[in-house]
Each structure stands twice: as C-alpha cells, then as structure tokens.
Short mmCIF file of C-alpha atoms in Angstrom, two decimals:
data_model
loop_
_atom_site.label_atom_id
_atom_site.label_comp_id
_atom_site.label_asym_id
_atom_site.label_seq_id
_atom_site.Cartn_x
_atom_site.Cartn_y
_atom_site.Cartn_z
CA UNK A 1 -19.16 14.70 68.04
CA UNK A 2 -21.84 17.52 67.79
CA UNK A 3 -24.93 17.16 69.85
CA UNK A 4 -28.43 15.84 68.22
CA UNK A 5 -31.32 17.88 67.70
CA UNK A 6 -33.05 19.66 70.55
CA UNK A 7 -36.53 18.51 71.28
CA UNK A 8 -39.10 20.59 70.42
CA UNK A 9 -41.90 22.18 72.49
CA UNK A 10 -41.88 21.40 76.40
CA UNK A 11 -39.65 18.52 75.19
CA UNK A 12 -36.44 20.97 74.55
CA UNK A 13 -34.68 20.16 78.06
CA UNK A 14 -35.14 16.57 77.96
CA UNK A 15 -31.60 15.91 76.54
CA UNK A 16 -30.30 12.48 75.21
CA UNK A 17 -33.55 10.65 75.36
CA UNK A 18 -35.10 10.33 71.80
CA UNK A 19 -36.69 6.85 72.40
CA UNK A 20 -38.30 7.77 75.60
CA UNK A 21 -39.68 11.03 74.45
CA UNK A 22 -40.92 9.18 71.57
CA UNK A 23 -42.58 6.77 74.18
CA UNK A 24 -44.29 9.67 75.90
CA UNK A 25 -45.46 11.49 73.17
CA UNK A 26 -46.85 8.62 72.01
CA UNK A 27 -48.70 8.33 74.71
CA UNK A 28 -50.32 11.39 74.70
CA UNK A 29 -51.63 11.49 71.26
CA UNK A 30 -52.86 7.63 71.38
CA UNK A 31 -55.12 6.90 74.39
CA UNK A 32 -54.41 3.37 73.73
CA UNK A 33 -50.74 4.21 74.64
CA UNK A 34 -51.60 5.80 78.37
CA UNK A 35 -51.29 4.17 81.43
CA UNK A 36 -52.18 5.28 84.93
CA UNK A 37 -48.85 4.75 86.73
CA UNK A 38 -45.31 5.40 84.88
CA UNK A 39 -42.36 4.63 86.70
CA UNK A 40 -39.12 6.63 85.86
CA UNK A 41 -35.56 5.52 86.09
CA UNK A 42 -32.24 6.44 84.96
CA UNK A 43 -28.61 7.32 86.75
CA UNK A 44 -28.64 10.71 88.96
CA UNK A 45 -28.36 13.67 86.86
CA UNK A 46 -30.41 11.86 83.64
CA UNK A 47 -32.88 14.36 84.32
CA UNK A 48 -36.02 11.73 85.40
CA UNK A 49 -37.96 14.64 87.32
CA UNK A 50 -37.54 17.00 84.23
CA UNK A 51 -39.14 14.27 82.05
CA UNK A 52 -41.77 13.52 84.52
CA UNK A 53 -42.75 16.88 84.73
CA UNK A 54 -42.60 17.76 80.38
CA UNK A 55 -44.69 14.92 80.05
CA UNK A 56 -47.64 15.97 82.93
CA UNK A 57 -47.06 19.46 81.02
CA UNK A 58 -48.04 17.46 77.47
CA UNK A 59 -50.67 15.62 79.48
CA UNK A 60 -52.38 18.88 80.55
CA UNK A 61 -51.28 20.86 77.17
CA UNK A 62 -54.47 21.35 74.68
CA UNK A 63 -51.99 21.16 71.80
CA UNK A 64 -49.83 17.80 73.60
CA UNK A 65 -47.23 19.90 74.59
CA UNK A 66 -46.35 23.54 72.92
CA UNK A 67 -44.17 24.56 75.69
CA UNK A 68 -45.55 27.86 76.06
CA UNK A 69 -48.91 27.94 77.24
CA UNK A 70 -49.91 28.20 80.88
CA UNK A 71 -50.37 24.58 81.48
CA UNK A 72 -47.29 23.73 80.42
CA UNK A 73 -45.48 26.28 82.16
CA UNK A 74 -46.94 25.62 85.21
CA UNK A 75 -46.70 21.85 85.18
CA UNK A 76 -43.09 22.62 84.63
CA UNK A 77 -42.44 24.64 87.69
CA UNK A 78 -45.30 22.44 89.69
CA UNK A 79 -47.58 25.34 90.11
CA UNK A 80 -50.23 23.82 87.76
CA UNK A 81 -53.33 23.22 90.34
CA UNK A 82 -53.70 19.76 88.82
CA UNK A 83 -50.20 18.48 89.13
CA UNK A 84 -49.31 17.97 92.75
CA UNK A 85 -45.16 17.27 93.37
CA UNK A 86 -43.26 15.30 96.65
CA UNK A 87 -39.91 16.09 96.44
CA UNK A 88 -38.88 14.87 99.73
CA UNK A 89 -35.74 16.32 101.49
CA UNK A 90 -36.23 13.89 104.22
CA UNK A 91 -34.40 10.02 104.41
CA UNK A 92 -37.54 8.41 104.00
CA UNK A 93 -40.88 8.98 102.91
CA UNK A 94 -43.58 9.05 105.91
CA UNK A 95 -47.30 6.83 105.45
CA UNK A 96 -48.67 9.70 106.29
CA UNK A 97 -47.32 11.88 103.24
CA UNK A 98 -48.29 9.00 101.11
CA UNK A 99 -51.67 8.77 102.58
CA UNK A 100 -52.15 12.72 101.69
CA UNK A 101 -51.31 12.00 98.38
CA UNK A 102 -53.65 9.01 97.74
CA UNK A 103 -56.45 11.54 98.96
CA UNK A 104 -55.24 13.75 96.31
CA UNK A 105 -55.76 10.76 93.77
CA UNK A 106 -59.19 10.40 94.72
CA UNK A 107 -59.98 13.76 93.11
CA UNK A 108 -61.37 14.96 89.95
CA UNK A 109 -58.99 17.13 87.80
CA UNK A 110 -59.56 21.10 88.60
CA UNK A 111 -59.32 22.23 84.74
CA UNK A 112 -57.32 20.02 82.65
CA UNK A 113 -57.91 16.41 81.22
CA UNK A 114 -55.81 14.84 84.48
CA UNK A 115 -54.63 15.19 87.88
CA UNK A 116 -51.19 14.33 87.79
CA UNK A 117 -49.45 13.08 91.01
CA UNK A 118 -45.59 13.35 90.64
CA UNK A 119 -42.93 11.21 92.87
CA UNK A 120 -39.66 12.66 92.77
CA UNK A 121 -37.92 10.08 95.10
CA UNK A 122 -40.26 6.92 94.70
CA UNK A 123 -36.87 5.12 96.12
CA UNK A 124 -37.57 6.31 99.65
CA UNK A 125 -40.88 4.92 100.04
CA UNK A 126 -40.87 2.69 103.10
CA UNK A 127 -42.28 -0.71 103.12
CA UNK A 128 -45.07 0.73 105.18
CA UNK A 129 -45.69 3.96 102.52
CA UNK A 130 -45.55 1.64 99.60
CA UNK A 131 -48.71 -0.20 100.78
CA UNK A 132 -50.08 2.93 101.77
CA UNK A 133 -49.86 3.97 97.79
CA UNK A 134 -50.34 0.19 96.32
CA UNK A 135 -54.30 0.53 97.08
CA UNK A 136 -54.50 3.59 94.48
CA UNK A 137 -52.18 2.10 91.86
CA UNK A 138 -54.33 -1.04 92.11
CA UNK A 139 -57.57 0.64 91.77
CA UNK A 140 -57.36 3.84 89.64
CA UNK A 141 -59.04 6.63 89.61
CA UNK A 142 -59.96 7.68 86.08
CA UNK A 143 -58.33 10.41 85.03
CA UNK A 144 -55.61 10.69 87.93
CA UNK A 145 -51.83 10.11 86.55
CA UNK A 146 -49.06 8.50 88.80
CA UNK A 147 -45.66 9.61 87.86
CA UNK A 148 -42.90 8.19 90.12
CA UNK A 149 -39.01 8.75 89.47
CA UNK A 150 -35.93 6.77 91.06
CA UNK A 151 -32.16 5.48 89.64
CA UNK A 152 -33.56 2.23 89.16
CA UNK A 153 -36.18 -0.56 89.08
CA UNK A 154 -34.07 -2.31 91.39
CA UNK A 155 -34.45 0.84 94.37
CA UNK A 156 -38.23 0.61 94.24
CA UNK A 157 -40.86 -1.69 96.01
CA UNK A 158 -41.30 -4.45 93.65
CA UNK A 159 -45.37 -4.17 94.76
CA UNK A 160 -44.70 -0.79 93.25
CA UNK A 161 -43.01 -0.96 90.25
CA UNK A 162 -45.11 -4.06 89.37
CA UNK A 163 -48.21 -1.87 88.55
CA UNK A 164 -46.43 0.70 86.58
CA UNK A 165 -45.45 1.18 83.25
CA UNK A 166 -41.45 1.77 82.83
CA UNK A 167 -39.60 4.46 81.34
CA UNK A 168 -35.74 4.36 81.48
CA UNK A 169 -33.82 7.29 80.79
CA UNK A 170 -30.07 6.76 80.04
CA UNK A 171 -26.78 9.21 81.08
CA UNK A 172 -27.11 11.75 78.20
CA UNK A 173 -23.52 12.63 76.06
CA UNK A 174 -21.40 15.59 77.61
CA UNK A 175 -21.81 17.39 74.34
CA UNK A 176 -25.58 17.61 74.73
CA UNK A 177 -25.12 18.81 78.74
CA UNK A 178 -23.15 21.21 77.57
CA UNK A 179 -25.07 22.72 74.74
CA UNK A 180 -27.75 22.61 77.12
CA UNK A 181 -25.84 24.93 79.90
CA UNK A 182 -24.77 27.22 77.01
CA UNK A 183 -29.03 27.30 75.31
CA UNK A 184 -30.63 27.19 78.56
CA UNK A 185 -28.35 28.89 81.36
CA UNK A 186 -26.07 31.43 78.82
CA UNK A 187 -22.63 29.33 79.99
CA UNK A 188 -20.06 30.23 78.50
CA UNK A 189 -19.09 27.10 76.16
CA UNK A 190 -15.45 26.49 77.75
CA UNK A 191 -17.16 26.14 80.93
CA UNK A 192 -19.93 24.57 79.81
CA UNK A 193 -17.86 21.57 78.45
CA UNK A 194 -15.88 21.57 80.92
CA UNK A 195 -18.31 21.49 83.83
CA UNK A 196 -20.69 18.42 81.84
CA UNK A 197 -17.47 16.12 81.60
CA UNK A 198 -16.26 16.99 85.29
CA UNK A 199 -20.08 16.10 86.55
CA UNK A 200 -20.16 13.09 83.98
CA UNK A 201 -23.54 14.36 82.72
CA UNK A 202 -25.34 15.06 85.63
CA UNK A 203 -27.32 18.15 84.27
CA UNK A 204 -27.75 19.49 87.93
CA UNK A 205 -24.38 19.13 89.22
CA UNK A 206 -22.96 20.27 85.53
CA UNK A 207 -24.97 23.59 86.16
CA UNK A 208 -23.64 23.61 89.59
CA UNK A 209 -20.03 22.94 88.81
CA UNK A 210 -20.23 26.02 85.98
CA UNK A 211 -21.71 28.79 88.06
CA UNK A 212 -20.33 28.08 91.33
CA UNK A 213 -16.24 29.03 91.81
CA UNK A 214 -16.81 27.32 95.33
CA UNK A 215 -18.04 23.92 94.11
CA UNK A 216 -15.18 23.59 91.13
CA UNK A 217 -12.79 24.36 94.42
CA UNK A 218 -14.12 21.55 96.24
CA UNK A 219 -14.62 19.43 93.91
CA UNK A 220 -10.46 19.78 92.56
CA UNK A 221 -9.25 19.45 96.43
CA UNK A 222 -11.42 15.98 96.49
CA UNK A 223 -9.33 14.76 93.13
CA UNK A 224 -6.47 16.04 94.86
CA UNK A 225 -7.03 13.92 97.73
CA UNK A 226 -6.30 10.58 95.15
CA UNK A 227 -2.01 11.74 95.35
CA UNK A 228 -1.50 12.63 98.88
CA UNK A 229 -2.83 9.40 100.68
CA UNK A 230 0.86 7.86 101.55
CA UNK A 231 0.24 6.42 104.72
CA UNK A 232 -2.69 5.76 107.30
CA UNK A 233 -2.45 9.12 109.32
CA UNK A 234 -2.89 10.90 105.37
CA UNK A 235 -5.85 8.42 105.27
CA UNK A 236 -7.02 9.59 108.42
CA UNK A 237 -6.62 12.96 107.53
CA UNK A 238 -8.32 12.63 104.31
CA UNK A 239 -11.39 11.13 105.75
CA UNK A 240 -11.87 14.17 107.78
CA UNK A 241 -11.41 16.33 105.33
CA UNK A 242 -14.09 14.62 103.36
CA UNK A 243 -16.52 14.81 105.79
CA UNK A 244 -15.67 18.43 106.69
CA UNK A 245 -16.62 19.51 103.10
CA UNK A 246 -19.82 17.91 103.13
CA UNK A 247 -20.31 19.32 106.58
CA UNK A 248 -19.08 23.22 105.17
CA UNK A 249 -21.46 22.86 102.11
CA UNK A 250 -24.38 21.71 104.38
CA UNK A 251 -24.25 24.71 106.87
CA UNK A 252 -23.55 27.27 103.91
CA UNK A 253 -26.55 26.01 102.21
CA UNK A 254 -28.88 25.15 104.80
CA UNK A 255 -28.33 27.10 108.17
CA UNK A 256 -30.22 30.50 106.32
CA UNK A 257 -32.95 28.32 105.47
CA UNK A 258 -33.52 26.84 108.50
CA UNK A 259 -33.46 30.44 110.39
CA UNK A 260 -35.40 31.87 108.13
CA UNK A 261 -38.15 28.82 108.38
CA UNK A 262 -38.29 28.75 112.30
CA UNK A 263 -39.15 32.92 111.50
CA UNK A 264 -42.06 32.43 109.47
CA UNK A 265 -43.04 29.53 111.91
CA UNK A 266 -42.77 32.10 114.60
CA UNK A 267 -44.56 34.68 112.86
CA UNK A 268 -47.84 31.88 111.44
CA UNK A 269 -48.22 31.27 114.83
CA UNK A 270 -47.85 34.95 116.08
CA UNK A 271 -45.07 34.16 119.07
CA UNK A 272 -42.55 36.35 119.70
CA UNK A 273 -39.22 35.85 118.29
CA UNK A 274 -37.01 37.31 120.83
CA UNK A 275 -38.88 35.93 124.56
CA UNK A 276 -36.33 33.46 125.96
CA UNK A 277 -39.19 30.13 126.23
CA UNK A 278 -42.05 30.23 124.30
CA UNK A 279 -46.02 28.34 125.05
CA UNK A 280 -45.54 24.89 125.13
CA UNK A 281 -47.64 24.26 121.52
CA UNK A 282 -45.20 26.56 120.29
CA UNK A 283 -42.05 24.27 121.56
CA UNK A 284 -43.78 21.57 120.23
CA UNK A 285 -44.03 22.68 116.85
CA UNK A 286 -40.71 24.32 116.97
CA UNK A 287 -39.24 20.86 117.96
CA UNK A 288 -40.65 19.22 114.57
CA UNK A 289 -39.62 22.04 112.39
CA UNK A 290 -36.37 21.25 114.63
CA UNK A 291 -36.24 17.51 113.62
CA UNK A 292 -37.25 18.17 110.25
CA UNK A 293 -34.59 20.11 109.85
CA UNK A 294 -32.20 17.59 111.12
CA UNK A 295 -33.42 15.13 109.27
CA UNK A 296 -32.76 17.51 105.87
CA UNK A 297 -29.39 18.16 107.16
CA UNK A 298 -28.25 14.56 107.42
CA UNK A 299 -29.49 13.97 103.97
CA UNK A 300 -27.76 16.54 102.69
CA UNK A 301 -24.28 15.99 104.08
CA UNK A 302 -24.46 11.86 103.03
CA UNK A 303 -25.55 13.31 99.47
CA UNK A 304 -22.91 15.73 99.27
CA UNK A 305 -20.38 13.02 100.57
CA UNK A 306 -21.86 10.01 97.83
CA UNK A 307 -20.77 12.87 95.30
CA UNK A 308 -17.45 13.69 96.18
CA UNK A 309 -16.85 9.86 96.61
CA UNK A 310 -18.08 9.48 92.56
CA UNK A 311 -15.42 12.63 91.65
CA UNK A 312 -12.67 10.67 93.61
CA UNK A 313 -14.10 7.42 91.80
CA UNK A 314 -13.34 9.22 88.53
CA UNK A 315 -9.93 9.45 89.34
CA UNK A 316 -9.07 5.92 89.52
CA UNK A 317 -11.33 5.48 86.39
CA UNK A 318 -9.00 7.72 84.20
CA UNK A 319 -6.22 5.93 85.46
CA UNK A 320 -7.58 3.23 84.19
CA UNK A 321 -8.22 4.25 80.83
CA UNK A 322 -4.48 5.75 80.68
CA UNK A 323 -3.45 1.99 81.52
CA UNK A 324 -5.69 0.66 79.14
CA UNK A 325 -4.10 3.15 76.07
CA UNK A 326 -7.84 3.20 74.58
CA UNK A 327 -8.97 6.78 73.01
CA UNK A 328 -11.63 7.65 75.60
CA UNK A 329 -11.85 11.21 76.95
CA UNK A 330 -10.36 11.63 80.45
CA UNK A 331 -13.56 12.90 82.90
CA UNK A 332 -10.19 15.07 84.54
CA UNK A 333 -8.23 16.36 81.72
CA UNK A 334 -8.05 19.26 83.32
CA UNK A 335 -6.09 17.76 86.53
CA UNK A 336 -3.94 15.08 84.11
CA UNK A 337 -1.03 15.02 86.50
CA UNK A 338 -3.00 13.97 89.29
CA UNK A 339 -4.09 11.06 86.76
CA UNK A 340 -1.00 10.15 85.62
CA UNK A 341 0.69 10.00 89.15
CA UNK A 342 -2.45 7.66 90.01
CA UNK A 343 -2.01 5.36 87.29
CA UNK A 344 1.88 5.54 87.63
CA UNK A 345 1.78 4.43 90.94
CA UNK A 346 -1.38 1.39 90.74
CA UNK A 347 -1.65 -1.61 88.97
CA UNK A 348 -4.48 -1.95 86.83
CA UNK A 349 -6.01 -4.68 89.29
CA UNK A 350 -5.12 -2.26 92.16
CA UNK A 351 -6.92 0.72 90.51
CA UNK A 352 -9.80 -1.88 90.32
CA UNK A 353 -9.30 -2.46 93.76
CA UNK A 354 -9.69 0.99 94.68
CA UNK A 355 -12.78 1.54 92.89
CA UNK A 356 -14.20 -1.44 94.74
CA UNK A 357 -12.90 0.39 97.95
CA UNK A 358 -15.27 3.33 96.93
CA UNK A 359 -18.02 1.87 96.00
CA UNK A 360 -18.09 0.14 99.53
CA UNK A 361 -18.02 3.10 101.25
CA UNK A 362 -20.69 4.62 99.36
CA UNK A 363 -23.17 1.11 100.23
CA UNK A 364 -21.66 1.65 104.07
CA UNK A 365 -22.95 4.98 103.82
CA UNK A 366 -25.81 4.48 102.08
CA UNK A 367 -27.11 2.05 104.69
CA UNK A 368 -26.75 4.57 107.62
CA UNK A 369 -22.70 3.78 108.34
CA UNK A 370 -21.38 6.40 110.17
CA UNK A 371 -19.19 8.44 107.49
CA UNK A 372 -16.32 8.99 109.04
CA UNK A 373 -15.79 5.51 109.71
CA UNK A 374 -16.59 4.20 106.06
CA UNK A 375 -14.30 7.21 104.73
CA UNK A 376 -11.63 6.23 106.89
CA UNK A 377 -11.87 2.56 105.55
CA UNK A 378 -11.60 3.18 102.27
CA UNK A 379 -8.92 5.48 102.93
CA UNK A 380 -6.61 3.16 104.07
CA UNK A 381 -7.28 0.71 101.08
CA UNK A 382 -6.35 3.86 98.66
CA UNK A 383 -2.51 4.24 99.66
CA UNK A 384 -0.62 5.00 96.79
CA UNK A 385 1.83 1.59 96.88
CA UNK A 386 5.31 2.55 97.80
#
C-alpha cells in the first residue's frame, strides 16, 4: 500500500484527510463556505490541532495558504498576533479562561482578514465555561473565527457543538504516519514504520515512540505485562507497575519544568530564591503556581496511564485477529510471541472479555477513579486461564 499524495502548501502535514482539507479549502476561497465556529473531531493522534491551526494559517494567508509566508508560519506555531491558542494542561477548563477568551473575540483583527480563536481541548469545557463561551458563538463578532478541537461530538457541550460547523478527521493509514516521520522528522524508514503501527497512527505518540529509546522500553514492558498475569498477586503486581510508569514518565518530564517555573516566578516578582519563607503575596502566588502544577501532574500521569492501557488493549486485539485467521497486520509484530501465547491461552469471547476489562478501567479512570484501584480490577479479569 504506498501512501497518497502529500498536501500541498500549509496543507502538507495534514495526513489522511483529503475530504476535510477539501472542506476547508473550500472554505477559504468561497465566503459562502465560512462559518464563524468549526468544531473539530477525530480519534487522539488524527492530528485535529494541526488542522485547526493549517486552516487559521490559510485563513490569514494572502494567497489561501502557501505555507511559507509569515502568516502562515506563525499561525502554525501560534505566534501569529491574530490567532490566540488554549491548550490547557489542566483537568478542566476554568470560566475565567473562557471569559478571557470571549474578550479576545470582541476584538478587531491586528493585520490579517480574522482573529482566529483556537480550542485545543474544547472537551474540558465545564458546564459553567461552556455558557461562558455560548454568548460569543451565538452572537458573532464579524471577522473573529472559533476553532475548537476534541475526539468527538459526543465529548462536547451539546449548547456548543450545536452552533458550530463540524469537521471530522479520521485515524490516518500507518503508511502515511510513517512517510510523514521519515519527510518531516528525517526517521529512519524502519523506525518510522515501525513506530506508526506500534502508536496505531497517533502522529504524536508515533514521533514519540521513534526518537525516544525510553518510551519503546516502556511501552514493550506494558505488552509484556499481557503473559505474566497468572494469578491475583501478578495482577497486583502489575497494577503497580502500571501506575509506577506513568508516575516515572511524569516526574522525568515534569519535575524540571516545574523548578524551573517557580524560578522565573521568583525572579518576576524579585524574591529571593534561597530565604527559607518568603512575603506572604509571594506564598500566595507560589501556592497557585503550586496547585497548578499539581493539577498538570495528575493530568499527565492519567494520560500517560489511558495510553499504556490502549498498547495493552492492542495485545488482546492481535490475538484476536490471529484467532480470527483474517490477513490484517498485527499492531505488535514485532513482540509475536507475546501474541501468540495470548491468543493460545484465551478464547475468542475471553479476549473480548478482556478488552471490555480495559476499556472499563480506562471510563473508571477517566471519571476520577483512583488508578490503582481500576488497574488492579482489570488486572484480575486479565489472568491468563489455566
């Protein structure tokens, strides 16, 4: 299968989506076609951020889109001063974020045709944040784009996604996640294809999985994890040692940050970094950089868990297609033995069963469950059968 045609201009790295490129150009070139609000959805890794932000770039481009000029390359990185991003890191998004934004709205465009207002996570919008934003999707300003992402119609405020036009962006083929890896990031090809099957097309995680040793190592003692779950204390143990990797990844990629954030906090507000207490407006902003930071952390280490719970998911799915005898590529060829132990040892209705298991835990979690508890619980349920 060889990959289709890249997309030209500031289109190029919007893989696997002809028809809604197509949509979007068309939108650009035909006033008729524009909207004010365009809602985004598509699985994780579909890249609905990417196409948000190509198509403010061909909103703001005087040519619709070239790729090259400084509004698009801006509006790509969300430097453009008319494009304004909220890429939350938090578990929610606050009324008073949303309120900022709506402000923003209200404003003329600096120096292009529109002032684009992009939504990376329109799925954490509260009840309370949605109405906050439904006033400006009701009334418009002219010449102020809304461009709000999320996995599905289903994860945003139906208020929301009632006044906005839809654009759904499908899982793109492997072969075109890898091609892109080897265009845009110089990946080797081997790795490349092997890195877009293991993340099942998600173009982040694929990148991820091919330049970071560490993340292919955690990632092949999760599949692991699918042949060594005998009896309830391996369970047990296997729980933990979920958790622990989401809990390793989370302080290896965010206890830097957060030092290096309370510095430059420390240094704005010109305290001194090394006095044992500090003024008490100082504590107090200290304390919400504190729970900020918290609150990033505990994201983190549930999103980290949700995606080592979809590589152990895979597992039982290959065993299933090894049951089945159909000729679909294995998302582990690489760890086949692991696969064929699986399926050796499961029904087909059992390795059903266990992908039911997993999905549960993922909804436990997903709802605020405490991890290890859900982990455990599904643990138990994936016993290999003696």
């Amino acid at each position: 299968m060889t990959a289709t045609a890249v997309s030209p201009g500031i289109w190029r790295d919007v893989i696997g989506q002809p028809q809604t490129v197509a949509a979007l150009q068309r939108a650009v070139s035909e006033p008729a076609s524009m909207t004010h609000a365009w809602l985004f959805t598509g699985p994780p890794g579909s890249g609905r951020s990417v196409a948000a932000r190509a198509f403010a770039g061909a909103l703001l481009c005087p040519t619709g889109g070239c790729g090259h000029c400084h509004e698009c390359r801006t509006a790509l990185d969300g430097t453009h001063t008319d494009v304004d991003v909220l890429a939350t890191e938090a578990l929610s998004i606050g009324v008073a974020e949303t309120r900022s934004l709506v402000q923003l709205a209200g404003r003329s465009p600096s120096v292009g045709r529109y002032r684009v207002i992009l939504v990376e996570d329109a799925d954490r919008l509260t009840e309370q944040s949605g109405n906050a934003l439904l006033k400006a999707l009701e009334e418009p300003t002219p010449r102020t784009v809304w461009l709000l992402c999320a996995p599905s119609l289903e994860d945003v405020l139906i208020t929301v996604r009632s006044r906005s036009r839809h654009v759904r962006l499908r899982t793109p083929p492997v072969t075109e996640v890898a091609a892109l890896l080897q265009r845009r990031d110089g990946i080797d090809p081997g790795m490349a294809t092997y890195a877009a099957r293991a993340a099942q097309s998600h173009i982040g995680l694929a990148k991820r999985l091919a330049t970071d040793e560490g993340a292919r190592i955690r990632r092949r003692d999760t599949i692991m994890m699918a042949s060594r779950i005998r009896g309830v204390s391996d369970a047990v143990g296997a729980a933990a040692d979920l958790l622990q990797i989401a809990e390793q990844e989370r302080d290896r990629t965010l206890e830097s940050r957060a030092a290096q954030e309370k510095a430059r906090l420390l240094e704005t507000l010109g305290a001194d970094p090394s006095a044992r207490t500090q003024p008490p407006h100082i504590r107090a902003q200290l304390n919400s950089l504190e729970k900020e930071q918290k609150t990033r952390a505990t994201r983190f280490t549930r999103d980290m868990i949700d995606r080592a719970l979809v590589d152990l998911m895979s597992v039982y799915r290959d065993a299933l297609v090894l049951h089945a005898g159909t000729p679909v590529e294995l998302v582990n060829e690489d760890a086949r033995p692991v696969i064929e132990e699986v399926a050796r040892a499961f029904s087909a209705e059992g390795l059903l069963l266990a992908i039911e298991e997993i999905a549960t835990a993922r909804e436990r979690i997903g709802a605020n469950g405490a991890p290890l508890l859900a982990l455990e619980a599904m643990a138990v349920g994936l016993q290999l059968p003696r």
